[in-house]
mmCIF file of C-alpha atoms in Angstrom:
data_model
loop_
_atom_site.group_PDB
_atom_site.id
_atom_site.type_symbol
_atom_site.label_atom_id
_atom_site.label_comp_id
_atom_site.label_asym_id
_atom_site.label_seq_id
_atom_site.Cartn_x
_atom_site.Cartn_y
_atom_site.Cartn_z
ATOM 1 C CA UNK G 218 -5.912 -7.675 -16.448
ATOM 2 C CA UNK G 219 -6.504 -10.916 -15.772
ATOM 3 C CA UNK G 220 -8.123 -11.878 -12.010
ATOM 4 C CA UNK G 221 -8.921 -14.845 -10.610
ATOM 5 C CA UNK G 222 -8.687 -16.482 -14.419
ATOM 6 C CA UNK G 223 -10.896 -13.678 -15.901
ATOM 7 C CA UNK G 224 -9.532 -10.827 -18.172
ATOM 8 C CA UNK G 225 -11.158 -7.430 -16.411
ATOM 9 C CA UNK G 226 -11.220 -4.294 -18.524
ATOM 10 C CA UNK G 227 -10.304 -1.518 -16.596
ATOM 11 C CA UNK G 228 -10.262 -2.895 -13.128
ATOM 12 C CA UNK G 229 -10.786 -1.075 -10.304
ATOM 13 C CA UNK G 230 -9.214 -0.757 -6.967
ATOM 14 C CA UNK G 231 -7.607 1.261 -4.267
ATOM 15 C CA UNK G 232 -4.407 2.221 -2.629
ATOM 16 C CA UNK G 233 -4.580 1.012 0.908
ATOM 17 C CA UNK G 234 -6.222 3.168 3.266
ATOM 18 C CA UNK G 235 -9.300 4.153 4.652
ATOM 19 C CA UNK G 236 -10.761 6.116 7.626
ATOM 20 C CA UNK G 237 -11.814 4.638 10.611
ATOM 21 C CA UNK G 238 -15.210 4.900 12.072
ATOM 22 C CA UNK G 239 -15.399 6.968 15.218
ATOM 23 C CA UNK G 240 -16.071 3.959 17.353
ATOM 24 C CA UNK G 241 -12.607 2.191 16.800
ATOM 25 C CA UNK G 242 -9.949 4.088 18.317
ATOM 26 C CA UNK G 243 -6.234 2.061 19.391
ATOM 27 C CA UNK G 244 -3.722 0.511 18.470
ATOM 28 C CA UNK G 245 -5.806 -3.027 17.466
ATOM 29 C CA UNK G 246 -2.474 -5.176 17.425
ATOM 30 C CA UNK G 247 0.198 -6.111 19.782
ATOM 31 C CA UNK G 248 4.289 -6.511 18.977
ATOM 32 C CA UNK G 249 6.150 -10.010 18.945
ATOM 33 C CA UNK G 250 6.173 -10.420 22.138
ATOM 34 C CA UNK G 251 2.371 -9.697 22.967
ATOM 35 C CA UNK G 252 -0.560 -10.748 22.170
ATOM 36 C CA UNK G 253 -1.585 -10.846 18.506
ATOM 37 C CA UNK G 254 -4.559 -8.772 19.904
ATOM 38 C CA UNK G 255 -4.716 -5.869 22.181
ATOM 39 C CA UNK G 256 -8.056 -7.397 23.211
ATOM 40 C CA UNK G 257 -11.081 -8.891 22.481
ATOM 41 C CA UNK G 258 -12.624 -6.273 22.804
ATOM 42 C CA UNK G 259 -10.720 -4.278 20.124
ATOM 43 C CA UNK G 260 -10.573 -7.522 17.778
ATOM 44 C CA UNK G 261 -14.392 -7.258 17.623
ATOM 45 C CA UNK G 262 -14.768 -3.659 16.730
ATOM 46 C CA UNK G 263 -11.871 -3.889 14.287
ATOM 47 C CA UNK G 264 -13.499 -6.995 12.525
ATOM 48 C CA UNK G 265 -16.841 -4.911 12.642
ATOM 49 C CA UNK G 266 -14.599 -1.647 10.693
ATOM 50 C CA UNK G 267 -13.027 -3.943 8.672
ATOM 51 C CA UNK G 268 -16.842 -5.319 7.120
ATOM 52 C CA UNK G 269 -17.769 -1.624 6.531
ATOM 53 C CA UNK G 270 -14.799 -0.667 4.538
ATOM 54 C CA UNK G 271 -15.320 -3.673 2.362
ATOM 55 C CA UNK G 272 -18.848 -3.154 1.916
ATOM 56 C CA UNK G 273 -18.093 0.061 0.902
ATOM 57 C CA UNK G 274 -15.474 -1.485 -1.797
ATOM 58 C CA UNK G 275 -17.970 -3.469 -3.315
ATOM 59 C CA UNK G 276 -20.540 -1.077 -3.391
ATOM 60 C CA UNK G 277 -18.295 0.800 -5.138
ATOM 61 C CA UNK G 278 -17.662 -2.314 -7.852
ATOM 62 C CA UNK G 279 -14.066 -2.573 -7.032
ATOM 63 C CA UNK G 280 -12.498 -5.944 -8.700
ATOM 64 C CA UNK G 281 -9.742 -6.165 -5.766
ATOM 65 C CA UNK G 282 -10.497 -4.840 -2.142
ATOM 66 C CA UNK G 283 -8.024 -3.335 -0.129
ATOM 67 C CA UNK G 284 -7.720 -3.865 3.862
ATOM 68 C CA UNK G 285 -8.641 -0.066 4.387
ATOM 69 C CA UNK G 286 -5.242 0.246 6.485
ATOM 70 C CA UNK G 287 -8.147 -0.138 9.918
ATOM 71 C CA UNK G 288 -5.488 -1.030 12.228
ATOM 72 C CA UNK G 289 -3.870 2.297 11.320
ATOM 73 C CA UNK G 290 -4.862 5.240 14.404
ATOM 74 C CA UNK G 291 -6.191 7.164 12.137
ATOM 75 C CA UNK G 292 -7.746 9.242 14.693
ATOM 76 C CA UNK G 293 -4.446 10.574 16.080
ATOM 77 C CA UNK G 294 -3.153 14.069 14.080
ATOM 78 C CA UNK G 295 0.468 13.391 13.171
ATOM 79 C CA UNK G 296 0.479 9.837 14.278
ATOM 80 C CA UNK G 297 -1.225 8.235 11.225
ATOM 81 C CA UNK G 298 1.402 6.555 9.776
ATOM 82 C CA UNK G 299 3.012 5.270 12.951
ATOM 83 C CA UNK G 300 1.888 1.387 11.742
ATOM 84 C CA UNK G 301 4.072 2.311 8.747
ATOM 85 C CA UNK G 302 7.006 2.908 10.633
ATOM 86 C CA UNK G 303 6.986 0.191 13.456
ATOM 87 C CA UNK G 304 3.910 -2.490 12.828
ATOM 88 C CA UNK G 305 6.448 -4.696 10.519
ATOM 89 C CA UNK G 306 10.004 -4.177 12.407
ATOM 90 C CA UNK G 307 8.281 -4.517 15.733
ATOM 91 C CA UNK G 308 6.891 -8.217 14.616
ATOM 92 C CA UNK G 309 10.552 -9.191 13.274
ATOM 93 C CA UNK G 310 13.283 -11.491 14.748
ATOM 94 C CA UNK G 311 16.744 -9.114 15.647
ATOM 95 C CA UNK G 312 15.041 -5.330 15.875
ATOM 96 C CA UNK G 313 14.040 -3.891 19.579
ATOM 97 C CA UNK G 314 10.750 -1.936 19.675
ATOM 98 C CA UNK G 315 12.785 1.430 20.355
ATOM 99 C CA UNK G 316 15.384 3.278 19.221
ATOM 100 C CA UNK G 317 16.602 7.293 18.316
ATOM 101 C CA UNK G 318 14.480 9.567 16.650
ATOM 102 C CA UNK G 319 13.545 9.356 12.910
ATOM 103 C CA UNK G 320 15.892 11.861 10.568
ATOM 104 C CA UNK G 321 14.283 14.938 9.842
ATOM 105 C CA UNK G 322 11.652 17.653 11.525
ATOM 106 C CA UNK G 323 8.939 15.221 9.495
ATOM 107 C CA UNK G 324 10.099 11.596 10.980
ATOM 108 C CA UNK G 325 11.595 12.516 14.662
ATOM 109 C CA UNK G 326 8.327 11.987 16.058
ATOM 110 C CA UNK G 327 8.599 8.175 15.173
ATOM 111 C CA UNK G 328 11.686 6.069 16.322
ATOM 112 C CA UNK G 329 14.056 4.215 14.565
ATOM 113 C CA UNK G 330 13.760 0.702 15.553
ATOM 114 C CA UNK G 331 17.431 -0.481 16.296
ATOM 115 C CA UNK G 332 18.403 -3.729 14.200
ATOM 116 C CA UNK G 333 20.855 -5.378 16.699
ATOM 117 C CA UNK G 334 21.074 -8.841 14.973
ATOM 118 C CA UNK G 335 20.384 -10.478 11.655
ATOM 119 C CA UNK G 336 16.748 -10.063 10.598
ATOM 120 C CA UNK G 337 14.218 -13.058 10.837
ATOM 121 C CA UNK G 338 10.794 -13.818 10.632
ATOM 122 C CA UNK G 339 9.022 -15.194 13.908
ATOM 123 C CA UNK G 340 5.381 -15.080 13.452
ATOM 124 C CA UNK G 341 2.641 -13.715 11.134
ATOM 125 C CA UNK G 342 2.564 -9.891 11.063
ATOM 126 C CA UNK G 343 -1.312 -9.630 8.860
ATOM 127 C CA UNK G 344 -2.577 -13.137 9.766
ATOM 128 C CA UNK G 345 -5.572 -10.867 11.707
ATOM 129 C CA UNK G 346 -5.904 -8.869 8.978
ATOM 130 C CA UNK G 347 -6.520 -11.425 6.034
ATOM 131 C CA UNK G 348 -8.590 -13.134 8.677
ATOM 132 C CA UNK G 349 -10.747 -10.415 8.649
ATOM 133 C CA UNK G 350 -11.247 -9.380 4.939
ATOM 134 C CA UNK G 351 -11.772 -13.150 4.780
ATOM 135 C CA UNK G 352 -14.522 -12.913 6.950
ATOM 136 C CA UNK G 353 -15.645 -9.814 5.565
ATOM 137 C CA UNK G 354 -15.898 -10.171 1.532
ATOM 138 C CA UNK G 355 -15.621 -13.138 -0.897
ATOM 139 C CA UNK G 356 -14.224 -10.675 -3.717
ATOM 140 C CA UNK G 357 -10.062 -10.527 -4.600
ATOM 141 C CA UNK G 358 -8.312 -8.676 -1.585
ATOM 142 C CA UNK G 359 -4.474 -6.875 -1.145
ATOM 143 C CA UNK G 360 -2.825 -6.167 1.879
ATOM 144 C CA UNK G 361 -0.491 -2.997 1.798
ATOM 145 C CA UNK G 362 3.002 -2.738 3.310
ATOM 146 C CA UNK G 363 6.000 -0.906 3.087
ATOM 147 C CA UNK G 364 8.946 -3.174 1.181
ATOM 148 C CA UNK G 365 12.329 -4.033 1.888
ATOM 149 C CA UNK G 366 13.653 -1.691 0.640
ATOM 150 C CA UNK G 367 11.738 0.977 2.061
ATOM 151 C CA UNK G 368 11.985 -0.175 5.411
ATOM 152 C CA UNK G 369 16.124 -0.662 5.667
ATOM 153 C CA UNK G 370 16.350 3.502 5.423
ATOM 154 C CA UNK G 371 14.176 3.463 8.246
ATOM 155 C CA UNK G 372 15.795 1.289 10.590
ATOM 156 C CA UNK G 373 18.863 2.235 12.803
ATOM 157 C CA UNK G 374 21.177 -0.553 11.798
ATOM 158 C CA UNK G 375 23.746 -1.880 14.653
ATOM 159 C CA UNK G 376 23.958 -5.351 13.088
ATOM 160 C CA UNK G 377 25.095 -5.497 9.277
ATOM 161 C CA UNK G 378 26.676 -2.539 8.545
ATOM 162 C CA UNK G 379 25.584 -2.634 5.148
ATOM 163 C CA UNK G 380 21.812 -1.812 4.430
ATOM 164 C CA UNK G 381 21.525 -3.384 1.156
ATOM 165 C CA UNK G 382 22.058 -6.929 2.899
ATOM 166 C CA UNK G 383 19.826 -5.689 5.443
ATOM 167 C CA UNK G 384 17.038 -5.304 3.015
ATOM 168 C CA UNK G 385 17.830 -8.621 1.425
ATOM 169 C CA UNK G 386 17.308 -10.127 4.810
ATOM 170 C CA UNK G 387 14.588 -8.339 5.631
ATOM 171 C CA UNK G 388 12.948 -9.469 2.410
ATOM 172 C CA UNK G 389 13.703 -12.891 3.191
ATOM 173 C CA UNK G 390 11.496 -12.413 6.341
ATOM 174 C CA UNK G 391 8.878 -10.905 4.390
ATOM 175 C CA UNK G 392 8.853 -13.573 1.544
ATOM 176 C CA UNK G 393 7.881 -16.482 4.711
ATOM 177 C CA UNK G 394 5.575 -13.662 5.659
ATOM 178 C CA UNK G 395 3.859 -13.593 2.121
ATOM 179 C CA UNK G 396 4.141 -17.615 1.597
ATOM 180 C CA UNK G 397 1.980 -17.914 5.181
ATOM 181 C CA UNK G 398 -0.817 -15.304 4.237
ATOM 182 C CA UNK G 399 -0.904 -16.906 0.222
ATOM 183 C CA UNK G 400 -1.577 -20.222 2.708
ATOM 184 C CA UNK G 401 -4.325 -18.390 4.370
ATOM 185 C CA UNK G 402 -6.185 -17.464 1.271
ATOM 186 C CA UNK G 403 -4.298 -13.910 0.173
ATOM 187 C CA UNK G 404 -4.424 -13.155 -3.430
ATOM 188 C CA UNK G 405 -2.630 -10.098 -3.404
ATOM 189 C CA UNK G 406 -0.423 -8.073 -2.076
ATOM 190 C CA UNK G 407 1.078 -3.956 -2.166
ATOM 191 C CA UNK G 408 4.357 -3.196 -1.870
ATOM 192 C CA UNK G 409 4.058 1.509 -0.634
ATOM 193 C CA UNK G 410 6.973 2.620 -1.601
ATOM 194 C CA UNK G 411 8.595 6.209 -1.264
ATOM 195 C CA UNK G 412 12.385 5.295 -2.349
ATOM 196 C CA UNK G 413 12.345 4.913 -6.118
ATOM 197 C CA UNK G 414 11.209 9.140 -6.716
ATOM 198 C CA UNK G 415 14.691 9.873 -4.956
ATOM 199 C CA UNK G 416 17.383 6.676 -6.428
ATOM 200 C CA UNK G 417 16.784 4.143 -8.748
ATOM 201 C CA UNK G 418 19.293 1.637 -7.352
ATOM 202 C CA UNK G 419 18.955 -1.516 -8.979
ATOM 203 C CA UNK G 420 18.879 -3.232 -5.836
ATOM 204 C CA UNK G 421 15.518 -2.329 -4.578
ATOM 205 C CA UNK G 422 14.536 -4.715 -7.372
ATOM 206 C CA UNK G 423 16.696 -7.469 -6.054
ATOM 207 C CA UNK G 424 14.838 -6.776 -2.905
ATOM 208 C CA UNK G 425 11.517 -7.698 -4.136
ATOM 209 C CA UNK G 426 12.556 -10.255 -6.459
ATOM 210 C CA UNK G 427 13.779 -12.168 -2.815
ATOM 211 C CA UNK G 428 10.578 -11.346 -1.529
ATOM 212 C CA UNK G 429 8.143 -12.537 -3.982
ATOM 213 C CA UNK G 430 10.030 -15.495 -4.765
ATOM 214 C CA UNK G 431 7.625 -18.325 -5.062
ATOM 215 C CA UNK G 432 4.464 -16.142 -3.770
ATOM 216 C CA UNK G 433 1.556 -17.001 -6.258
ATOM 217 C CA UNK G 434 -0.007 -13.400 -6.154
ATOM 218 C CA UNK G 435 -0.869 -10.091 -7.661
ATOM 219 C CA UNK G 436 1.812 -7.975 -7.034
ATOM 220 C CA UNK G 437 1.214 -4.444 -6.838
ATOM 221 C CA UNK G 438 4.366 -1.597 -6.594
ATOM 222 C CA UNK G 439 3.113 1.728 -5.339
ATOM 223 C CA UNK G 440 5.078 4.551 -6.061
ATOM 224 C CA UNK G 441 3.966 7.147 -3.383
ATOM 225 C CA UNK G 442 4.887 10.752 -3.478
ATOM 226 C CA UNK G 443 4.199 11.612 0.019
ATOM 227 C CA UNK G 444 -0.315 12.356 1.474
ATOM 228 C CA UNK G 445 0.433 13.230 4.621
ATOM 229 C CA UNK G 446 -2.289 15.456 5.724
ATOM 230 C CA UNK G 447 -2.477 16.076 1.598
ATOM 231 C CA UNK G 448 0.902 17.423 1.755
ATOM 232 C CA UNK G 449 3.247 16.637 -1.228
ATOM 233 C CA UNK G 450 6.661 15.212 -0.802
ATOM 234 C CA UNK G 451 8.244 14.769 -4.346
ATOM 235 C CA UNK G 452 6.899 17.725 -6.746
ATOM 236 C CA UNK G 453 9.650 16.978 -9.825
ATOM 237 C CA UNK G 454 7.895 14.808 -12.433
ATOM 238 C CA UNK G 455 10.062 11.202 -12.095
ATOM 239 C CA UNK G 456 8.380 8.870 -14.357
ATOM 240 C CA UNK G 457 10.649 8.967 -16.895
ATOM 241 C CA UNK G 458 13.716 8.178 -14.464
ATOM 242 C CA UNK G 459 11.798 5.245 -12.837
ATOM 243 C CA UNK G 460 10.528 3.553 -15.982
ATOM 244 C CA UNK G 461 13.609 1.201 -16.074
ATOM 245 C CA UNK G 462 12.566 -0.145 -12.465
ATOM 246 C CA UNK G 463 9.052 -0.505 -13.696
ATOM 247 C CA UNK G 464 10.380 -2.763 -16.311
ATOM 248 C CA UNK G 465 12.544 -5.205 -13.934
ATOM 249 C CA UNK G 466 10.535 -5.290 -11.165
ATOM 250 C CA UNK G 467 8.205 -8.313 -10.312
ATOM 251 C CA UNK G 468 5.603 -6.618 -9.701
ATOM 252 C CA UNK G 469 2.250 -7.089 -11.752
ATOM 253 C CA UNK G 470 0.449 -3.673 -11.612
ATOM 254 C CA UNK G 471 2.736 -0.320 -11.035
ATOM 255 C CA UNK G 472 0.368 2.383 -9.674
ATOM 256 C CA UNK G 473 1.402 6.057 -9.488
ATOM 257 C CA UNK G 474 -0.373 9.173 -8.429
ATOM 258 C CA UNK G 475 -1.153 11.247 -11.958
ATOM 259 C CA UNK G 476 -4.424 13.361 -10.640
ATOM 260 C CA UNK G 477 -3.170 15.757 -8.206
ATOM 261 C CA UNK G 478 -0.110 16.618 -10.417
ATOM 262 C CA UNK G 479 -2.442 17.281 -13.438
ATOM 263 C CA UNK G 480 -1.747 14.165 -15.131
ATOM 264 C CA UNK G 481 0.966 15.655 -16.427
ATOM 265 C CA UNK G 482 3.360 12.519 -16.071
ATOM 266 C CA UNK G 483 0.800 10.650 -18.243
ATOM 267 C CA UNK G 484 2.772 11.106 -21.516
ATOM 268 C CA UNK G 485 5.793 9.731 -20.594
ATOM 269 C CA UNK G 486 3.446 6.195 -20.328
ATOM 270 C CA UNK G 487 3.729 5.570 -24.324
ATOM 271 C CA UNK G 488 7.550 3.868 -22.495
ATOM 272 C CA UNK G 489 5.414 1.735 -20.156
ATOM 273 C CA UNK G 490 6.768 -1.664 -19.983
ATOM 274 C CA UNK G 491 4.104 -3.648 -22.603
ATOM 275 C CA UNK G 492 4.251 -6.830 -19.565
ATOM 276 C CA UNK G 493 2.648 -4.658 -16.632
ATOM 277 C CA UNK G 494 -0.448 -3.083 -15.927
ATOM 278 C CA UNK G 495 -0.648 0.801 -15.174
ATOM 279 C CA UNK G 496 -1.928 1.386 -12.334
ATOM 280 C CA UNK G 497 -3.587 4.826 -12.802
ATOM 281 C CA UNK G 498 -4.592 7.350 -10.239
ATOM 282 C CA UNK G 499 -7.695 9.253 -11.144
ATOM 283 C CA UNK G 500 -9.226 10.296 -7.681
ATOM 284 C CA UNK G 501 -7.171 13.620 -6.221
ATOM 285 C CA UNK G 502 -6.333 12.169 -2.581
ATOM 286 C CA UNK G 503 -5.057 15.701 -1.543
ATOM 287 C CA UNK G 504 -8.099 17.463 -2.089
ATOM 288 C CA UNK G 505 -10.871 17.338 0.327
ATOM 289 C CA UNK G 506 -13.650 18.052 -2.495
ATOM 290 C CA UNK G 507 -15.347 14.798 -4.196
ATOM 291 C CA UNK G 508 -14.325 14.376 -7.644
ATOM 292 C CA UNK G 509 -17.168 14.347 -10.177
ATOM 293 C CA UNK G 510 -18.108 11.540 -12.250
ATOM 294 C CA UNK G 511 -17.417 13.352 -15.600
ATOM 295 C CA UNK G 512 -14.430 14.992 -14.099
ATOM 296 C CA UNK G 513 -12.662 11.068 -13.366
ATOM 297 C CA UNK G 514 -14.564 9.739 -16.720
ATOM 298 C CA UNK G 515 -11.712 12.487 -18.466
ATOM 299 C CA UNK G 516 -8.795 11.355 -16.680
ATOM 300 C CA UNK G 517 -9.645 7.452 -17.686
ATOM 301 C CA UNK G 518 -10.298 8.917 -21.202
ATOM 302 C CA UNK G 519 -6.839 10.487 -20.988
ATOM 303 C CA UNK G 520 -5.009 6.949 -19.781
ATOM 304 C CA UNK G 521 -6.849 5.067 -22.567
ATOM 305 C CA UNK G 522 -5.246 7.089 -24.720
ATOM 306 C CA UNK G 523 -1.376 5.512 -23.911
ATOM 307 C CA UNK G 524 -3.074 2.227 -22.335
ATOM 308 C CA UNK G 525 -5.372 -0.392 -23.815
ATOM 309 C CA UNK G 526 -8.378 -1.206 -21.173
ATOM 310 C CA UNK G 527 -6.693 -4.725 -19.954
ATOM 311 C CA UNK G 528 -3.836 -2.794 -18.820
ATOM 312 C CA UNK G 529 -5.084 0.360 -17.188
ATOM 313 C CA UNK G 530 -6.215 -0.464 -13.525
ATOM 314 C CA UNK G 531 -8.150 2.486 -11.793
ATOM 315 C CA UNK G 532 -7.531 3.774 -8.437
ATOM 316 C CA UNK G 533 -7.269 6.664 -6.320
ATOM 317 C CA UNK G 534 -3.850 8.668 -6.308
ATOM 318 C CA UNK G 535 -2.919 7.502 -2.743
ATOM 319 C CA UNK G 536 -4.560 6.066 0.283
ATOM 320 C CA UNK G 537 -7.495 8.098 1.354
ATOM 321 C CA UNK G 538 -7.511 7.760 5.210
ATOM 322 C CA UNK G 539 -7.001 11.558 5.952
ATOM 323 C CA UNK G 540 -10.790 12.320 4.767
ATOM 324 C CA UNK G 541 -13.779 11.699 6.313
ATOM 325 C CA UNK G 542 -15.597 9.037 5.709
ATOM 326 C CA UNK G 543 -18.153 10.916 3.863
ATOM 327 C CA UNK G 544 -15.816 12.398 1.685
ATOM 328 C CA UNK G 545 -13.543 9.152 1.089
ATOM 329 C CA UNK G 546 -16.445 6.765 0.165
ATOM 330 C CA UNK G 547 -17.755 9.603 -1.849
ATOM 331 C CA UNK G 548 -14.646 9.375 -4.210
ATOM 332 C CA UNK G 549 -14.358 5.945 -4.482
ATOM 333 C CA UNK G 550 -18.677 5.738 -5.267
ATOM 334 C CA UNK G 551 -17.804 8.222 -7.967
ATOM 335 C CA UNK G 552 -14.414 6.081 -9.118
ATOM 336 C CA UNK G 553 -16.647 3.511 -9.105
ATOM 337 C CA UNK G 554 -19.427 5.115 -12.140
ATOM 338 C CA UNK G 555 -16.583 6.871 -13.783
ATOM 339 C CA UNK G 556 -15.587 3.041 -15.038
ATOM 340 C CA UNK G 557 -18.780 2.246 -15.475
ATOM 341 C CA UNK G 558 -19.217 5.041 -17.709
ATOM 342 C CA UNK G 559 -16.274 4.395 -19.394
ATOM 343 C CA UNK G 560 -16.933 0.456 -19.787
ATOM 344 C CA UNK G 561 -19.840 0.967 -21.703
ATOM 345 C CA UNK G 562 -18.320 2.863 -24.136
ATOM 346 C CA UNK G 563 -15.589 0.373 -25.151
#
C-alpha cells in the first residue's frame, strides 16, 4: 500500500476509537450554532488526550493514526456513540438538533434529528480535530465518520421525501466538508458504516462517489458489525454478498472485522477486488483479554495466505473505546510486534 509515495508492506492502523483518560469528561464540541468549543478549558484537556492517543499509535508503529474518537463521552454507559448519531447532523445546514426517538429498544435513547429543509454544509464539523492530530503527530492521520448513506436511515426526514436524494445531498455537504480538512492538511479519511451487512443497494456507492469527488485522500470503508459494549449486531457471514460493493466503491482500503467471528469470512477474500487493499481485523475488539503476539502473528499468517503484503492492511476488528486504557493500548502494542514479526519473515 502505497503512503505518502512509499509502498508499506503490511501497514498498520486502527479503526477509530479509543478510550478517554479519566481526566477528560464532556461533550468537547459545540453544535452550529455554538461555539466550536465548549471551552477553553475543555479544548486544552482534549488537545492534551488527543497527544496521548497518538503517542500511543506510534509507539505502537502504526503507518496511519487514527483521531482515537476523544471527543466521543466515552465515560457515559450507553451514551458512547451519541457523537455518532448527532455530532455531523447537528453541524449541518436544514436539520434541528432534536427530534423523536431513534427506532428500536437499541436507538430510542438517541433522537432522530428532524431534516426540515434541503441539506447544506455551513461550517467545518473536524476542523478541531485535524487541528489537533496536527499538533499532536507528524505521521499519516484518518478521521472516522459515519457516511451518507449511513446517516439518511438515521435522520427523521420532513424535507425530501425520498432518502436516497437525501443522502446524495448530504454527501454533497460532506464532500465541502472533506475538500476543507484535505486544505487543512488531512490525508485520510473513514467512512463507519453499518448499512451494507443488511442491503447492498447500489446507491450507497453513488453516495460516496459524490462525496469523495475531487478529495485527494486515502479512503477507507469500514464495514462494522455492531461493538457496542462488545455486543454483536450482524452474526450471518456477509462477505460474499458485499463483495460487489467492495469492487465499485471509491474507497482505497475496505476493512472488516474477521477475528471475533473466527476468521471464518477470510476465504471468501480469494474474490477480493485485485484494485483495493484488505483491510484485515486481527485484534478481537469484543473481548476484554489482550491478544498475544503469536496468537495475531496466526491471523496475519492466515490473510497472507489470500492477500499479498502490499494489500493486507492490519487493524483491530472495530474501534476499541469500550476497554480500558490498559487493555486497549495493550492490543494495539501487541498488533504492533505481531507485524513486526511477520515483516521480518517476508
Amino acid at each position: 500500500m502505497e503512503i505518502r509515495g512509499e509502498e508499506v508492506l503490511l501497514p498498520i492502523s486502527a479503526v477509530s476509537a479509543f478510550p478517554r483518560p479519566h481526566w477528560l469528561q464532556g461533550r468537547v464540541f459545540g453544535s452550529r450554532e455554538e461555539p466550536y468549543y465548549r471551552s477553553h478549558n475543555l479544548r486544552v484537556t482534549y488537545e492534551d488526550a488527543v497527544a496521548l492517543c497518538a503517542a500511543e499509535q506510534e509507539k505502537a508503529g502504526l503507518d496511519v493514526l487514527t483521531d482515537g474518537a476523544q471527543y466521543y463521552e466515552w465515560e457515559a454507559p450507553g451514551f458512547q456513540l451519541e457523537p455518532i448519531f448527532h455530532f455531523i447532523p447537528e453541524m449541518l445546514g436544514g436539520i434541528t438538533p432534536y427530534g423523536p426517538p431513534g427506532d428500536g429498544v437499541k436507538y430510542a435513547p438517541f433522537y432522530k434529528g428532524i431534516v426540515h429543509d434541503k441539506v447544506t454544509w455551513k461550517r467545518s464539523i473536524f476542523e478541531g480535530v485535524v487541528y489537533a492530530m496536527k499538533r499532536a503527530t507528524d505521521k499519516p492521520f484518518k478521521v472516522a465518520m459515519l457516511g451518507p448513506a449511513q446517516q439518511s436511515v438515521i435522520l427523521d426526514d420532513q424535507h425530501y421525501g425520498d432518502q436516497i436524494e437525501m443522502a446524495f445531498d448530504i454527501a454533497r455537504a460532506l464532500n465541502q466538508e472533506l475538500k476543507f480538512l484535505v486544505g487543512q492538511g488531512l490525508e485520510a479519511v473513514q467512512l463507519i458504516d453499518v448499512l451494507p451487512p443488511y442491503f447492498q443497494d447500489g446507491w450507497q456507492i453513488e453516495a460516496q462517489n459524490i462525496m469523495f469527488d475531487g478529495v485527494d485522500a486515502i479512503k477507507f470503508w469500514h464495514i462494522c458489525y455492531g461493538s457496542v459494549d462488545g455486543q454483536r449486531d450482524v452474526f450471518e457471514d456477509k462477505a460474499a454478498e458485499m463483495m460487489p460493493l467492495f469492487g465499485q466503491s471509491p474507497c482505497d482500503v475496505i476493512h472488516m472485522e474477521f477475528t471475533s467471528k473466527g476468521l471464518l469470512e477470510l476465504s471468501t477474500m480469494a474474490k477480493f477486488p485485485t484494485n483495493k487493499v484488505l483491510g484485515m481485523g486481527v485484534v478481537d475488539a469484543k473481548n476484554v483479554m489482550v491478544d498475544t503476539v503469536d496468537d495475531i502473528a496466526g491471523r496475519i499468517r492466515r490473510g497472507l495466505e489470500f492477500l499479498p503484503p502490499d494489500r493486507l492492511l492490519i487493524a483491530p476488528d472495530c474501534g476499541l473505546g469500550y476497554f480500558s486504557r490498559t487493555v486497549a493500548y495493550g492490543k494495539l502494542r501487541n498488533m504492533g510486534a505481531a507485524v513486526e514479526q511477520v515483516r521480518a519473515t517476508l
